[in-house]
Amino acid sequence: MEPRIVLETRNLRKEFNGLVAVADVSLQVREGELHAIIGPNGAGKTTLFNLISGVLPPTAGKVLLRGRDITGLPPHQIARRGIGRSFQITNLFPNLTVLESVRLAAQARGRRSLYFWAHYRRYREYEERALAIIHQVGLAGREHIPARALPHGDQRKLEIALLLATGPDVLLLDEPTAGMAAGEIPLLTDLIRRLREEGGRTILLVEHKMDVVMNLSDRITVMHQGRILAEGTPAEISADERVQRAYLGEL
Amino acid sequence: MEKTGFPLWLRRHWPGLVILTLMSLFPFLAGLAMGDPAAVPPEIQGVGRVLALAETGRAKFWQGMVIQMFILAVFAMSYDLLLGYTGVISFGHAMFFGTGGYVVGLLVKHAGWSAGAAVGVLLLVALLQSLMVGALSLRVKGVYLAMVTLAFAEFFYILAEATDFRQYTGADDGLHGIYPPPFLSPTDHRTRFYFLALVFFLTMYLAARRLVNSPTGRVMVAIRENEARAAMLGYNTFVYKLVALVAAGVMAALAGALNAFFNLGVTPSVLSVATTIDVLAMTIVGGAGTLTGPVLGAAIVHLLGYWLNRLFGQTWVLLFGVTFILIVVFLPYGIVGTVQARSWRWRAVWRERWRRIKEGRKFPLPS
Ligand SMILES: Nc1ncnc2c1ncn2[C@@H]1O[C@H](COP(=O)(O)OP(=O)(O)O)[C@@H](O)[C@H]1O
Ligand SMILES: [Mg+2]
């Protein structure tokens, strides 16, 4: 049986004043897989994520989620449909504590956010979910520290915690290990591996660290100058000569 | 043993209770301290004398000052729901305050309505007005939003000053003779009006506190912190900003209505930019993003205005400007905000020391 396609882009294109950041990218992401996107800086990976998650409107092309056209929907509606993302450049709530940030992400999943007459602590389930996720990403003990006061590595973990708390079934992870100390990276790759093995989630991962990508991915797409250069299993990609020349050779 | 129930509640809330008690006793203490004994017939004695003294001399005047502070405090809290809690900078908040005054004024004076019915209709008007203003202004952000809200407020200001409607609004003279029911007259029964204002203030404070501590209020704070990120979590940020604006608009309108009843009238100045700047100053001086901040800010600005005006006459505005700048420079988070930040930092430092002491006990240093 053919694997189901969860997320698909069709000839997706984005131009910034003539600069083509994403050039007619058609991508198919299969359900339950971890699909990595690699490519040199400026290849258009973050822009592709911005188009999928509704942060930017595409110049042309379509984004389909389970066959439904979601092109041009506002970010909150795309998030509500189960696409969650983390950011390459840390993007948090600076003055909110770890617990409050993750609790808000958990609350976003529910339907009680307009209950302006009730005290927020009445809904313990959000808090409990937040605490469980804080534990899962390795931030236990930091619940009451404001996001801005966290060391960079912990901010990256909080970024992932926010994503997980909203409970998406498609995860867009944009360089989750960016700027992390080498010693902390295994914790994060373990987390991603566990997310994948738990099943039920489809993960689109942008990552520079090739060992991480080769180990974790089911499929890899290589982007270069806004285009798809190659696509295949990790074995196929590491054997591909064009990829060697355009990207791997640079490292 | 863990304290539960009433003792715990008392322990947590005693500062509020002390303040509440002082606020409730204020008219009588003022009466004893500053009332005019000559104005009260000698045959009135005991409790009756205290009540009567409160209606005389400087006791009456100072109750008026505090009534005005309660009204401004509610106005400032309402502004802070936008500025401090949601991060929405509106330059048109005077519009709601002024609407409150003019709507009850027109209904009571020209339509002969009772004060209660007029306030009921005002609730509806303020709801519609804030929904409309919100729908049209909250789509844009930052300076643009400030400009759009300013334009709305200026529209109402011009409307209030327009000579075409002089027979209704009194144009630049304002609308005078807005009387509350006689038993609540601010001139004949100042103490009663004082308690009306106190109850109004407490109700609005508790309502605002509940809102900011509700699931909705927490989303408002998330929007203040990082609106784009809040949207990426799945929140339709427009809706939450609209809720904040409607709550703020209705609160400000009610404060404006009470203001009109207290002053027995309104003038177009309540709709002017100066009124918005006043409320902005109160919020910032006290501490944006807290509720006690704007309350304290309103009290300070009102008192400072009174004293500076008495001491220096017309130049007081300039002196107030200087004071304002000093406060902003030395207390960047306002009075309450700065004190809170300090005490948090101190608490964190002490928690850390305490932890080290305890750990030291568990793992004694090798000797
Ligand atoms: N908002 C923007 N405005 C203008 N140019 C942009 C914007 N975002 C990205 N770009 C440009 O698009 C190209 C692709 O960038 P990006 O998607 O961030 O690449 P990657 O994530 O693969 O490193 C780069 O040349 C970048 O300068
Ligand atoms: Mg990038």
XYZ file of C-alpha atoms and ligand atoms in Angstrom:
646
model
C 0.000 0.000 0.000
C 1.207 3.484 -0.849
C 2.099 5.529 2.236
C -0.267 8.425 2.817
C 0.962 11.913 1.983
C 0.279 14.222 4.928
C 1.872 17.409 3.755
C 2.485 18.443 0.203
C 3.703 21.554 -1.562
C 3.032 22.120 -5.249
C 5.309 24.445 -7.190
C 5.653 26.600 -4.109
C 7.449 29.830 -4.861
C 8.533 32.872 -2.898
C 10.237 35.959 -4.275
C 11.602 38.845 -2.230
C 11.936 41.854 -4.539
C 13.131 39.729 -7.391
C 15.258 37.401 -5.257
C 13.833 33.904 -5.618
C 14.153 32.347 -2.159
C 11.997 29.299 -2.896
C 11.745 28.292 -6.548
C 8.813 26.049 -7.438
C 9.338 23.483 -4.719
C 7.162 20.386 -4.868
C 7.584 18.282 -1.794
C 5.682 15.285 -0.481
C 5.937 14.297 3.160
C 4.670 10.853 4.102
C 2.701 10.137 7.229
C 4.728 9.061 10.237
C 8.078 9.704 8.621
C 10.918 11.930 9.655
C 11.761 13.916 6.583
C 14.899 16.028 6.705
C 15.638 19.074 4.581
C 19.263 19.959 4.186
C 21.108 22.541 2.168
C 23.601 25.349 2.557
C 22.698 28.633 4.258
C 20.394 30.702 2.117
C 19.014 27.635 0.327
C 15.487 28.677 1.295
C 14.725 26.147 4.029
C 13.438 28.638 6.601
C 11.459 30.456 3.941
C 9.854 27.142 2.961
C 8.796 26.659 6.598
C 7.448 30.207 6.686
C 5.311 29.443 3.640
C 3.983 26.182 5.063
C 3.176 27.655 8.473
C 1.474 30.746 7.080
C 4.008 33.293 8.327
C 4.556 34.441 4.726
C 2.178 34.253 1.766
C 3.665 32.418 -1.226
C 4.186 34.213 -4.536
C 2.778 31.165 -6.300
C 2.003 27.532 -5.629
C 0.043 25.589 -3.066
C 0.366 23.949 0.314
C -1.856 20.939 0.979
C -2.467 19.294 4.326
C -4.012 15.842 3.887
C -5.117 16.918 0.426
C -6.780 20.114 1.675
C -5.562 23.439 0.386
C -4.242 25.516 3.303
C -2.365 28.092 1.209
C -2.719 31.609 2.561
C -4.499 30.679 5.788
C -3.415 32.778 8.784
C -0.809 31.132 11.076
C -3.236 30.496 13.934
C -5.559 28.497 11.694
C -2.712 26.440 10.311
C -1.544 25.779 13.868
C -5.073 24.739 14.807
C -5.070 22.226 11.969
C -2.154 20.443 13.551
C 0.989 21.945 12.032
C 3.344 23.155 14.724
C 6.736 24.687 14.277
C 9.830 25.666 16.175
C 12.052 28.528 15.131
C 15.664 28.664 14.082
C 16.036 32.011 15.807
C 14.730 31.694 19.337
C 11.244 33.126 19.429
C 9.797 33.018 22.946
C 7.770 35.041 25.467
C 10.675 36.846 27.176
C 9.045 37.755 30.490
C 6.924 34.654 30.952
C 8.266 31.788 33.000
C 8.988 28.404 31.459
C 5.881 26.946 33.082
C 3.612 29.798 32.030
C 4.880 29.711 28.440
C 4.334 25.980 28.075
C 1.016 26.171 29.926
C -0.173 28.737 27.385
C 0.885 26.436 24.571
C -1.096 23.605 26.186
C -4.063 25.917 26.672
C -3.976 26.777 22.965
C -4.977 23.180 22.251
C -8.128 23.381 24.341
C -11.301 25.373 23.901
C -11.279 27.362 27.111
C -9.116 30.296 26.149
C -12.048 32.705 26.015
C -13.303 31.839 29.518
C -12.534 35.300 30.820
C -14.614 34.803 33.961
C -12.663 31.838 35.372
C -9.296 31.724 37.096
C -6.736 30.083 34.851
C -5.548 27.766 37.600
C -8.927 26.101 37.627
C -7.824 24.188 34.541
C -5.098 22.049 36.057
C -4.923 19.772 33.034
C -3.019 22.426 31.088
C -0.589 22.878 33.920
C -0.092 19.137 34.306
C 0.487 18.698 30.603
C 2.948 21.585 30.677
C 4.861 20.052 33.593
C 5.058 16.680 31.840
C 6.451 18.280 28.691
C 8.902 20.435 30.620
C 10.173 17.220 32.148
C 10.293 15.515 28.758
C 12.511 18.184 27.179
C 14.823 18.285 30.185
C 13.806 21.600 31.709
C 12.624 20.223 35.055
C 13.681 22.502 37.900
C 13.546 25.610 35.687
C 9.768 26.046 35.726
C 9.805 29.447 37.370
C 12.574 31.118 35.407
C 11.530 33.717 32.831
C 12.400 32.717 29.271
C 14.779 35.642 28.765
C 16.899 34.567 31.753
C 17.506 31.034 30.468
C 20.831 30.016 28.955
C 20.694 29.568 25.190
C 20.537 25.774 25.308
C 17.541 25.881 27.615
C 15.833 28.403 25.381
C 16.158 25.902 22.533
C 14.540 23.264 24.728
C 11.741 25.652 25.640
C 11.228 26.283 21.936
C 10.622 22.537 21.476
C 8.445 22.373 24.598
C 6.142 25.087 23.216
C 5.798 23.124 20.024
C 5.058 19.816 21.743
C 2.546 21.298 24.165
C 0.271 22.357 21.321
C 0.155 18.676 20.310
C 0.629 18.987 16.560
C 0.687 15.946 14.300
C 3.006 17.609 11.808
C 6.138 19.119 13.360
C 8.350 21.580 11.529
C 11.666 21.764 13.344
C 13.978 24.506 12.074
C 17.537 23.748 13.189
C 16.551 22.720 16.710
C 20.176 22.330 17.769
C 21.308 25.715 16.416
C 23.733 27.329 18.814
C 23.503 24.534 21.368
C 26.541 23.372 23.271
C 27.871 20.099 21.837
C 27.223 18.295 25.098
C 23.519 19.112 24.990
C 22.841 17.961 21.468
C 22.428 14.233 22.265
C 19.572 15.067 24.642
C 17.751 16.827 21.847
C 18.430 14.200 19.184
C 17.251 11.535 21.629
C 14.093 13.528 22.114
C 13.510 13.772 18.367
C 14.182 10.062 17.963
C 11.674 9.260 20.702
C 9.069 11.520 19.111
C 9.530 9.644 15.883
C 9.391 6.216 17.486
C 6.277 7.035 19.479
C 4.593 7.280 16.094
C 1.549 9.267 15.096
C 3.637 12.305 14.213
C 5.171 13.431 10.971
C 8.351 15.433 11.342
C 9.949 17.813 8.900
C 13.430 18.619 10.149
C 15.920 21.221 8.977
C 19.313 20.413 10.382
C 22.951 21.073 9.554
C 24.582 18.365 11.580
C 24.926 15.575 9.038
C 25.397 12.740 11.533
C 22.124 13.723 13.194
C 20.316 13.851 9.866
C 21.717 10.574 8.548
C 20.824 8.791 11.777
C 17.309 10.064 12.249
C 15.808 10.529 8.817
C 13.590 8.282 6.748
C 13.955 10.596 3.762
C 16.112 13.553 2.914
C 15.486 16.432 0.540
C 18.457 18.534 -0.478
C 17.779 22.172 -1.322
C 20.108 24.510 -3.118
C 19.389 28.071 -4.222
C 15.691 27.658 -3.627
C 15.373 24.437 -5.616
C 15.217 20.772 -4.784
C 18.540 19.296 -5.801
C 17.960 15.705 -4.763
C 15.688 13.530 -2.710
C 16.004 10.035 -1.307
C 16.901 7.796 1.619
C 19.957 8.719 3.689
C 21.960 6.060 1.833
C 20.940 7.395 -1.571
C 21.722 10.958 -0.600
C 25.142 10.236 0.800
C 25.938 8.413 -2.448
C 24.644 11.202 -4.698
C 27.451 12.955 -6.517
C 25.671 16.237 -7.138
C 24.909 16.506 -3.456
C 28.521 15.793 -2.651
C 29.588 18.615 -4.907
C 26.955 21.157 -3.959
C 26.722 20.634 -0.269
C 28.483 17.859 1.506
C 31.745 18.815 -0.099
C 31.511 22.205 1.532
C 31.519 20.806 5.005
C 1.024 22.336 60.239
C -0.414 23.776 57.026
C -2.849 26.534 57.636
C -6.027 26.155 55.645
C -9.324 27.927 55.143
C -9.868 31.249 56.810
C -6.480 31.709 58.553
C -4.653 31.107 55.280
C -6.971 33.446 53.409
C -6.439 36.095 56.081
C -2.697 35.696 55.933
C -2.642 36.119 52.211
C -5.018 39.031 52.016
C -4.315 41.076 55.121
C -2.695 44.038 53.310
C -5.746 44.379 51.073
C -8.045 44.131 54.070
C -6.146 46.838 55.930
C -6.364 49.135 52.918
C -10.051 48.359 52.484
C -10.721 49.166 56.136
C -8.859 52.462 55.864
C -10.759 53.344 52.700
C -14.062 52.609 54.449
C -13.175 54.640 57.524
C -11.689 57.549 55.598
C -14.805 59.804 55.467
C -15.274 59.535 59.244
C -11.618 59.955 60.112
C -11.524 62.943 57.782
C -14.683 64.277 59.441
C -13.105 64.043 62.896
C -9.805 65.513 61.768
C -10.866 68.155 59.273
C -14.623 68.674 59.624
C -15.954 72.074 60.564
C -17.442 71.763 64.133
C -19.099 75.163 63.841
C -21.160 73.912 60.892
C -22.755 71.091 62.909
C -25.474 72.062 65.427
C -24.310 71.269 68.995
C -27.384 69.165 69.796
C -26.176 66.517 67.295
C -23.956 64.154 69.233
C -22.346 60.710 69.000
C -22.387 58.784 65.728
C -24.666 61.370 64.195
C -22.073 64.038 64.851
C -19.319 62.049 63.123
C -21.557 61.537 60.088
C -22.459 65.211 59.993
C -18.858 66.384 60.415
C -17.877 64.301 57.391
C -20.151 66.504 55.276
C -18.410 69.711 56.261
C -15.265 71.742 55.671
C -12.133 70.153 54.372
C -13.436 66.671 55.208
C -15.926 67.105 52.400
C -13.261 68.448 50.069
C -10.869 65.558 50.705
C -13.580 62.989 50.173
C -14.082 64.665 46.829
C -10.394 64.286 46.087
C -10.521 60.572 46.881
C -13.721 60.081 44.862
C -11.951 61.626 41.899
C -8.998 59.292 42.530
C -11.266 56.234 42.534
C -12.722 57.325 39.209
C -9.308 57.990 37.672
C -7.985 54.725 39.112
C -10.652 52.758 37.250
C -9.918 54.740 34.101
C -6.182 54.022 34.460
C -6.729 50.309 35.170
C -8.844 50.093 32.043
C -6.059 51.694 30.018
C -3.552 49.279 31.484
C -5.587 46.309 30.262
C -4.533 47.512 26.808
C -1.112 49.030 27.387
C 0.363 46.881 30.136
C -1.419 43.575 29.684
C -1.978 43.275 25.943
C 0.732 45.608 24.649
C -1.751 47.645 22.605
C -0.874 51.344 22.547
C -4.061 53.337 22.070
C -4.073 57.121 21.864
C -7.821 57.298 21.879
C -8.815 56.016 25.282
C -10.372 59.366 26.245
C -13.051 58.536 23.683
C -14.573 55.897 25.969
C -14.299 58.034 29.104
C -15.966 60.909 27.286
C -18.639 58.699 25.767
C -19.559 57.592 29.288
C -20.067 61.185 30.395
C -21.940 62.378 27.327
C -24.238 59.366 26.960
C -25.515 59.500 30.546
C -25.542 63.293 30.344
C -27.719 63.424 27.239
C -30.078 60.728 28.501
C -30.480 62.143 31.999
C -30.649 65.807 31.098
C -32.451 65.847 27.752
C -34.408 62.596 27.755
C -35.225 62.742 31.447
C -34.055 59.195 32.064
C -33.149 57.832 35.470
C -29.428 57.504 36.166
C -29.708 53.701 36.387
C -31.409 53.339 33.010
C -28.902 55.715 31.443
C -25.988 53.634 32.741
C -27.695 50.500 31.398
C -27.898 51.991 27.929
C -24.349 53.270 28.262
C -23.138 49.683 28.791
C -24.644 48.742 25.453
C -23.342 51.848 23.681
C -19.810 51.355 25.049
C -19.888 47.698 24.015
C -20.850 48.575 20.456
C -18.454 51.502 20.271
C -15.467 49.476 21.454
C -16.353 46.567 19.168
C -16.516 48.938 16.231
C -13.343 50.836 17.084
C -11.571 47.536 17.740
C -12.697 45.949 14.498
C -11.396 48.948 12.578
C -8.163 49.641 14.474
C -6.791 46.322 15.752
C -5.945 45.089 12.279
C -2.953 47.413 12.285
C -0.182 47.628 14.848
C 2.133 49.987 16.667
C 2.150 53.594 15.520
C -0.619 52.959 13.003
C -2.909 51.685 15.713
C -2.070 54.690 17.873
C -2.961 56.994 14.957
C -6.237 55.240 14.092
C -7.437 55.319 17.714
C -6.391 58.965 17.973
C -8.412 59.768 14.868
C -11.509 58.120 16.361
C -11.125 60.060 19.594
C -10.640 63.329 17.727
C -13.834 62.628 15.793
C -15.826 62.429 19.019
C -14.009 65.455 20.425
C -14.975 67.521 17.391
C -18.526 66.211 17.633
C -18.738 67.317 21.280
C -17.397 70.777 20.453
C -19.508 71.259 17.326
C -21.720 74.327 17.625
C -24.386 72.632 15.441
C -25.393 70.493 18.436
C -25.097 73.212 21.064
C -28.676 72.750 22.217
C -27.876 69.137 23.173
C -24.190 69.031 24.065
C -23.552 72.615 25.084
C -20.665 72.595 22.586
C -17.488 74.076 24.080
C -19.312 75.062 27.301
C -20.061 71.417 27.970
C -23.149 69.697 29.257
C -24.103 70.752 32.758
C -26.745 69.684 35.205
C -26.206 65.920 35.067
C -27.742 64.940 38.390
C -27.687 61.524 39.979
C -30.726 60.541 42.096
C -31.035 63.063 44.975
C -30.156 60.550 47.715
C -26.728 60.125 46.037
C -26.118 63.800 45.366
C -22.370 64.503 45.548
C -23.076 67.952 46.977
C -25.657 67.068 49.648
C -24.510 63.549 50.516
C -20.797 63.496 49.821
C -20.169 60.481 52.068
C -22.810 58.419 50.297
C -21.288 59.296 46.950
C -17.916 58.363 48.415
C -19.178 54.854 49.176
C -20.754 54.594 45.746
C -17.359 55.418 44.213
C -15.583 53.008 46.580
C -17.912 50.128 45.694
C -17.564 50.959 42.003
C -13.783 51.003 42.280
C -13.639 47.693 44.185
C -15.995 45.992 41.744
C -13.955 47.153 38.758
C -10.684 46.179 40.436
C -11.932 42.667 41.174
C -13.370 42.307 37.680
C -10.110 43.449 36.090
C -8.122 41.136 38.322
C -10.291 38.213 37.370
C -9.891 39.035 33.685
C -6.103 39.256 33.799
C -5.913 35.989 35.750
C -8.288 34.166 33.419
C -7.222 31.950 30.512
C -8.083 34.921 28.274
C -5.973 37.332 30.303
C -2.977 35.016 30.090
C -3.275 34.985 26.294
C -3.394 38.796 26.383
C -0.051 38.774 28.192
C 1.368 36.318 25.651
C 0.337 38.735 22.893
C 2.109 41.561 24.694
C 5.232 39.435 24.930
C 5.290 38.110 21.364
C 2.196 38.360 19.242
C 3.506 36.395 16.257
C 4.480 33.507 18.499
C 1.088 33.510 20.216
C -0.474 33.182 16.766
C 1.823 30.274 15.930
C 0.511 28.467 19.005
C -2.955 28.703 17.492
C -4.370 31.835 19.101
C -6.366 34.193 16.936
C -4.700 37.226 18.447
C -7.199 39.668 16.953
C -10.010 38.166 19.028
C -8.070 38.483 22.280
C -7.071 42.053 21.552
C -10.711 42.803 20.827
C -11.750 41.297 24.170
C -9.146 43.481 25.896
C -10.359 46.582 24.071
C -14.013 45.926 24.848
C -13.262 45.321 28.532
C -11.136 48.468 28.652
C -13.707 50.511 26.720
C -16.640 49.520 28.918
C -14.669 50.101 32.110
C -13.530 53.530 30.935
C -17.064 54.458 29.897
C -18.440 53.551 33.328
C -15.703 55.612 34.972
C -16.625 58.485 32.658
C -20.293 58.217 33.672
C -19.464 58.334 37.383
C -17.170 61.275 36.668
C -20.043 63.146 35.024
C -22.381 62.460 37.963
C -19.742 63.555 40.446
C -18.946 66.795 38.630
C -22.614 67.267 37.655
C -21.536 67.726 34.055
C -18.986 67.093 31.324
C -16.963 69.324 29.052
C -15.366 68.367 25.719
C -11.975 68.247 27.481
C -12.800 64.730 28.756
C -12.554 63.622 25.118
C -9.311 65.436 24.370
C -5.842 64.000 23.778
C -4.790 65.557 27.085
C -7.133 63.143 28.887
C -5.498 60.182 27.132
C -2.045 61.504 28.007
C -3.100 61.875 31.652
C -4.233 58.271 31.829
C -1.076 57.139 30.041
C 1.023 59.022 32.608
C -0.898 57.497 35.525
C -0.399 53.999 34.157
C 3.305 54.448 33.480
C 4.054 56.211 36.763
C 2.340 53.480 38.773
C 3.578 50.576 36.688
C 2.119 49.196 33.459
C 1.279 45.508 33.550
C 0.062 45.564 37.154
C -3.339 46.589 38.507
C -2.187 48.246 41.711
C 0.222 50.361 39.624
C -2.386 52.398 37.738
C -4.386 52.815 40.965
C -1.369 54.245 42.743
C -0.448 56.235 39.632
C -3.918 57.799 39.474
C -3.718 58.803 43.138
C -0.226 60.258 42.764
C -0.912 62.160 39.558
C -4.127 63.609 40.944
C -2.530 64.670 44.244
C 0.607 65.980 42.587
C -1.485 67.959 40.115
C -3.444 69.503 42.985
C -0.388 70.463 45.038
C 1.748 71.664 42.161
C -1.162 73.739 40.931
C -1.661 75.281 44.374
C 2.009 76.032 44.860
C 3.008 77.138 41.399
C -0.168 78.016 39.528
C -0.107 77.621 35.774
C 3.473 76.313 35.544
C 2.431 73.122 37.321
C 2.033 71.280 34.019
C 5.693 71.885 33.268
C 6.740 70.743 36.747
C 4.560 67.696 36.408
C 6.291 66.933 33.094
C 9.672 67.078 34.796
C 8.502 64.834 37.647
C 7.117 62.413 35.100
C 10.425 62.238 33.240
C 12.310 61.654 36.495
C 9.996 58.805 37.430
C 10.324 57.194 34.005
C 14.113 57.480 34.098
C 14.644 56.243 37.647
C 11.741 53.802 37.881
C 11.523 52.368 34.358
C 8.802 49.880 35.325
C 6.822 52.440 37.294
C 6.576 52.462 41.062
C 4.811 49.148 41.585
C 6.604 47.430 38.713
C 10.048 48.409 39.968
C 9.315 47.440 43.570
C 7.948 44.102 42.375
C 10.977 43.380 40.209
C 13.297 44.219 43.100
C 11.449 42.049 45.572
C 11.392 39.164 43.082
C 15.082 39.451 42.623
C 15.590 39.535 46.395
C 13.316 36.582 46.860
C 15.266 34.641 44.221
C 18.559 35.515 45.895
C 17.264 34.375 49.284
C 15.714 31.227 47.881
C 19.088 30.358 46.366
C 20.926 31.044 49.647
C 18.412 28.992 51.581
C 18.822 26.102 49.126
C 22.583 26.198 49.541
C 22.263 26.217 53.306
C 19.946 23.209 53.205
C 22.192 21.338 50.768
C 25.141 22.168 52.922
C 23.367 20.362 55.736
C 22.626 17.343 53.606
C 26.142 17.077 52.233
C 28.482 18.481 54.863
C 31.741 19.711 53.402
C 34.570 17.227 53.863
C 36.686 18.411 56.749
N 11.954 38.273 4.900
C 12.884 38.258 3.937
N 13.074 39.332 3.134
C 14.001 39.326 2.166
N 14.796 38.286 1.891
C 14.672 37.170 2.639
C 13.706 37.103 3.712
N 13.798 35.878 4.283
C 14.757 35.230 3.613
N 15.281 35.985 2.630
C 16.303 35.570 1.682
O 15.899 34.351 1.115
C 16.987 33.473 0.974
C 16.703 32.166 1.684
O 16.802 32.376 3.075
P 16.393 31.282 4.166
O 15.088 30.713 3.796
O 16.506 31.897 5.490
O 17.536 30.193 3.972
P 17.982 28.992 4.915
O 17.009 28.848 6.021
O 18.011 27.812 3.999
O 19.354 29.331 5.399
C 18.222 34.188 1.482
O 18.892 34.754 0.378
C 17.632 35.270 2.360
O 18.472 36.394 2.381
Mg 17.278 28.902 8.011
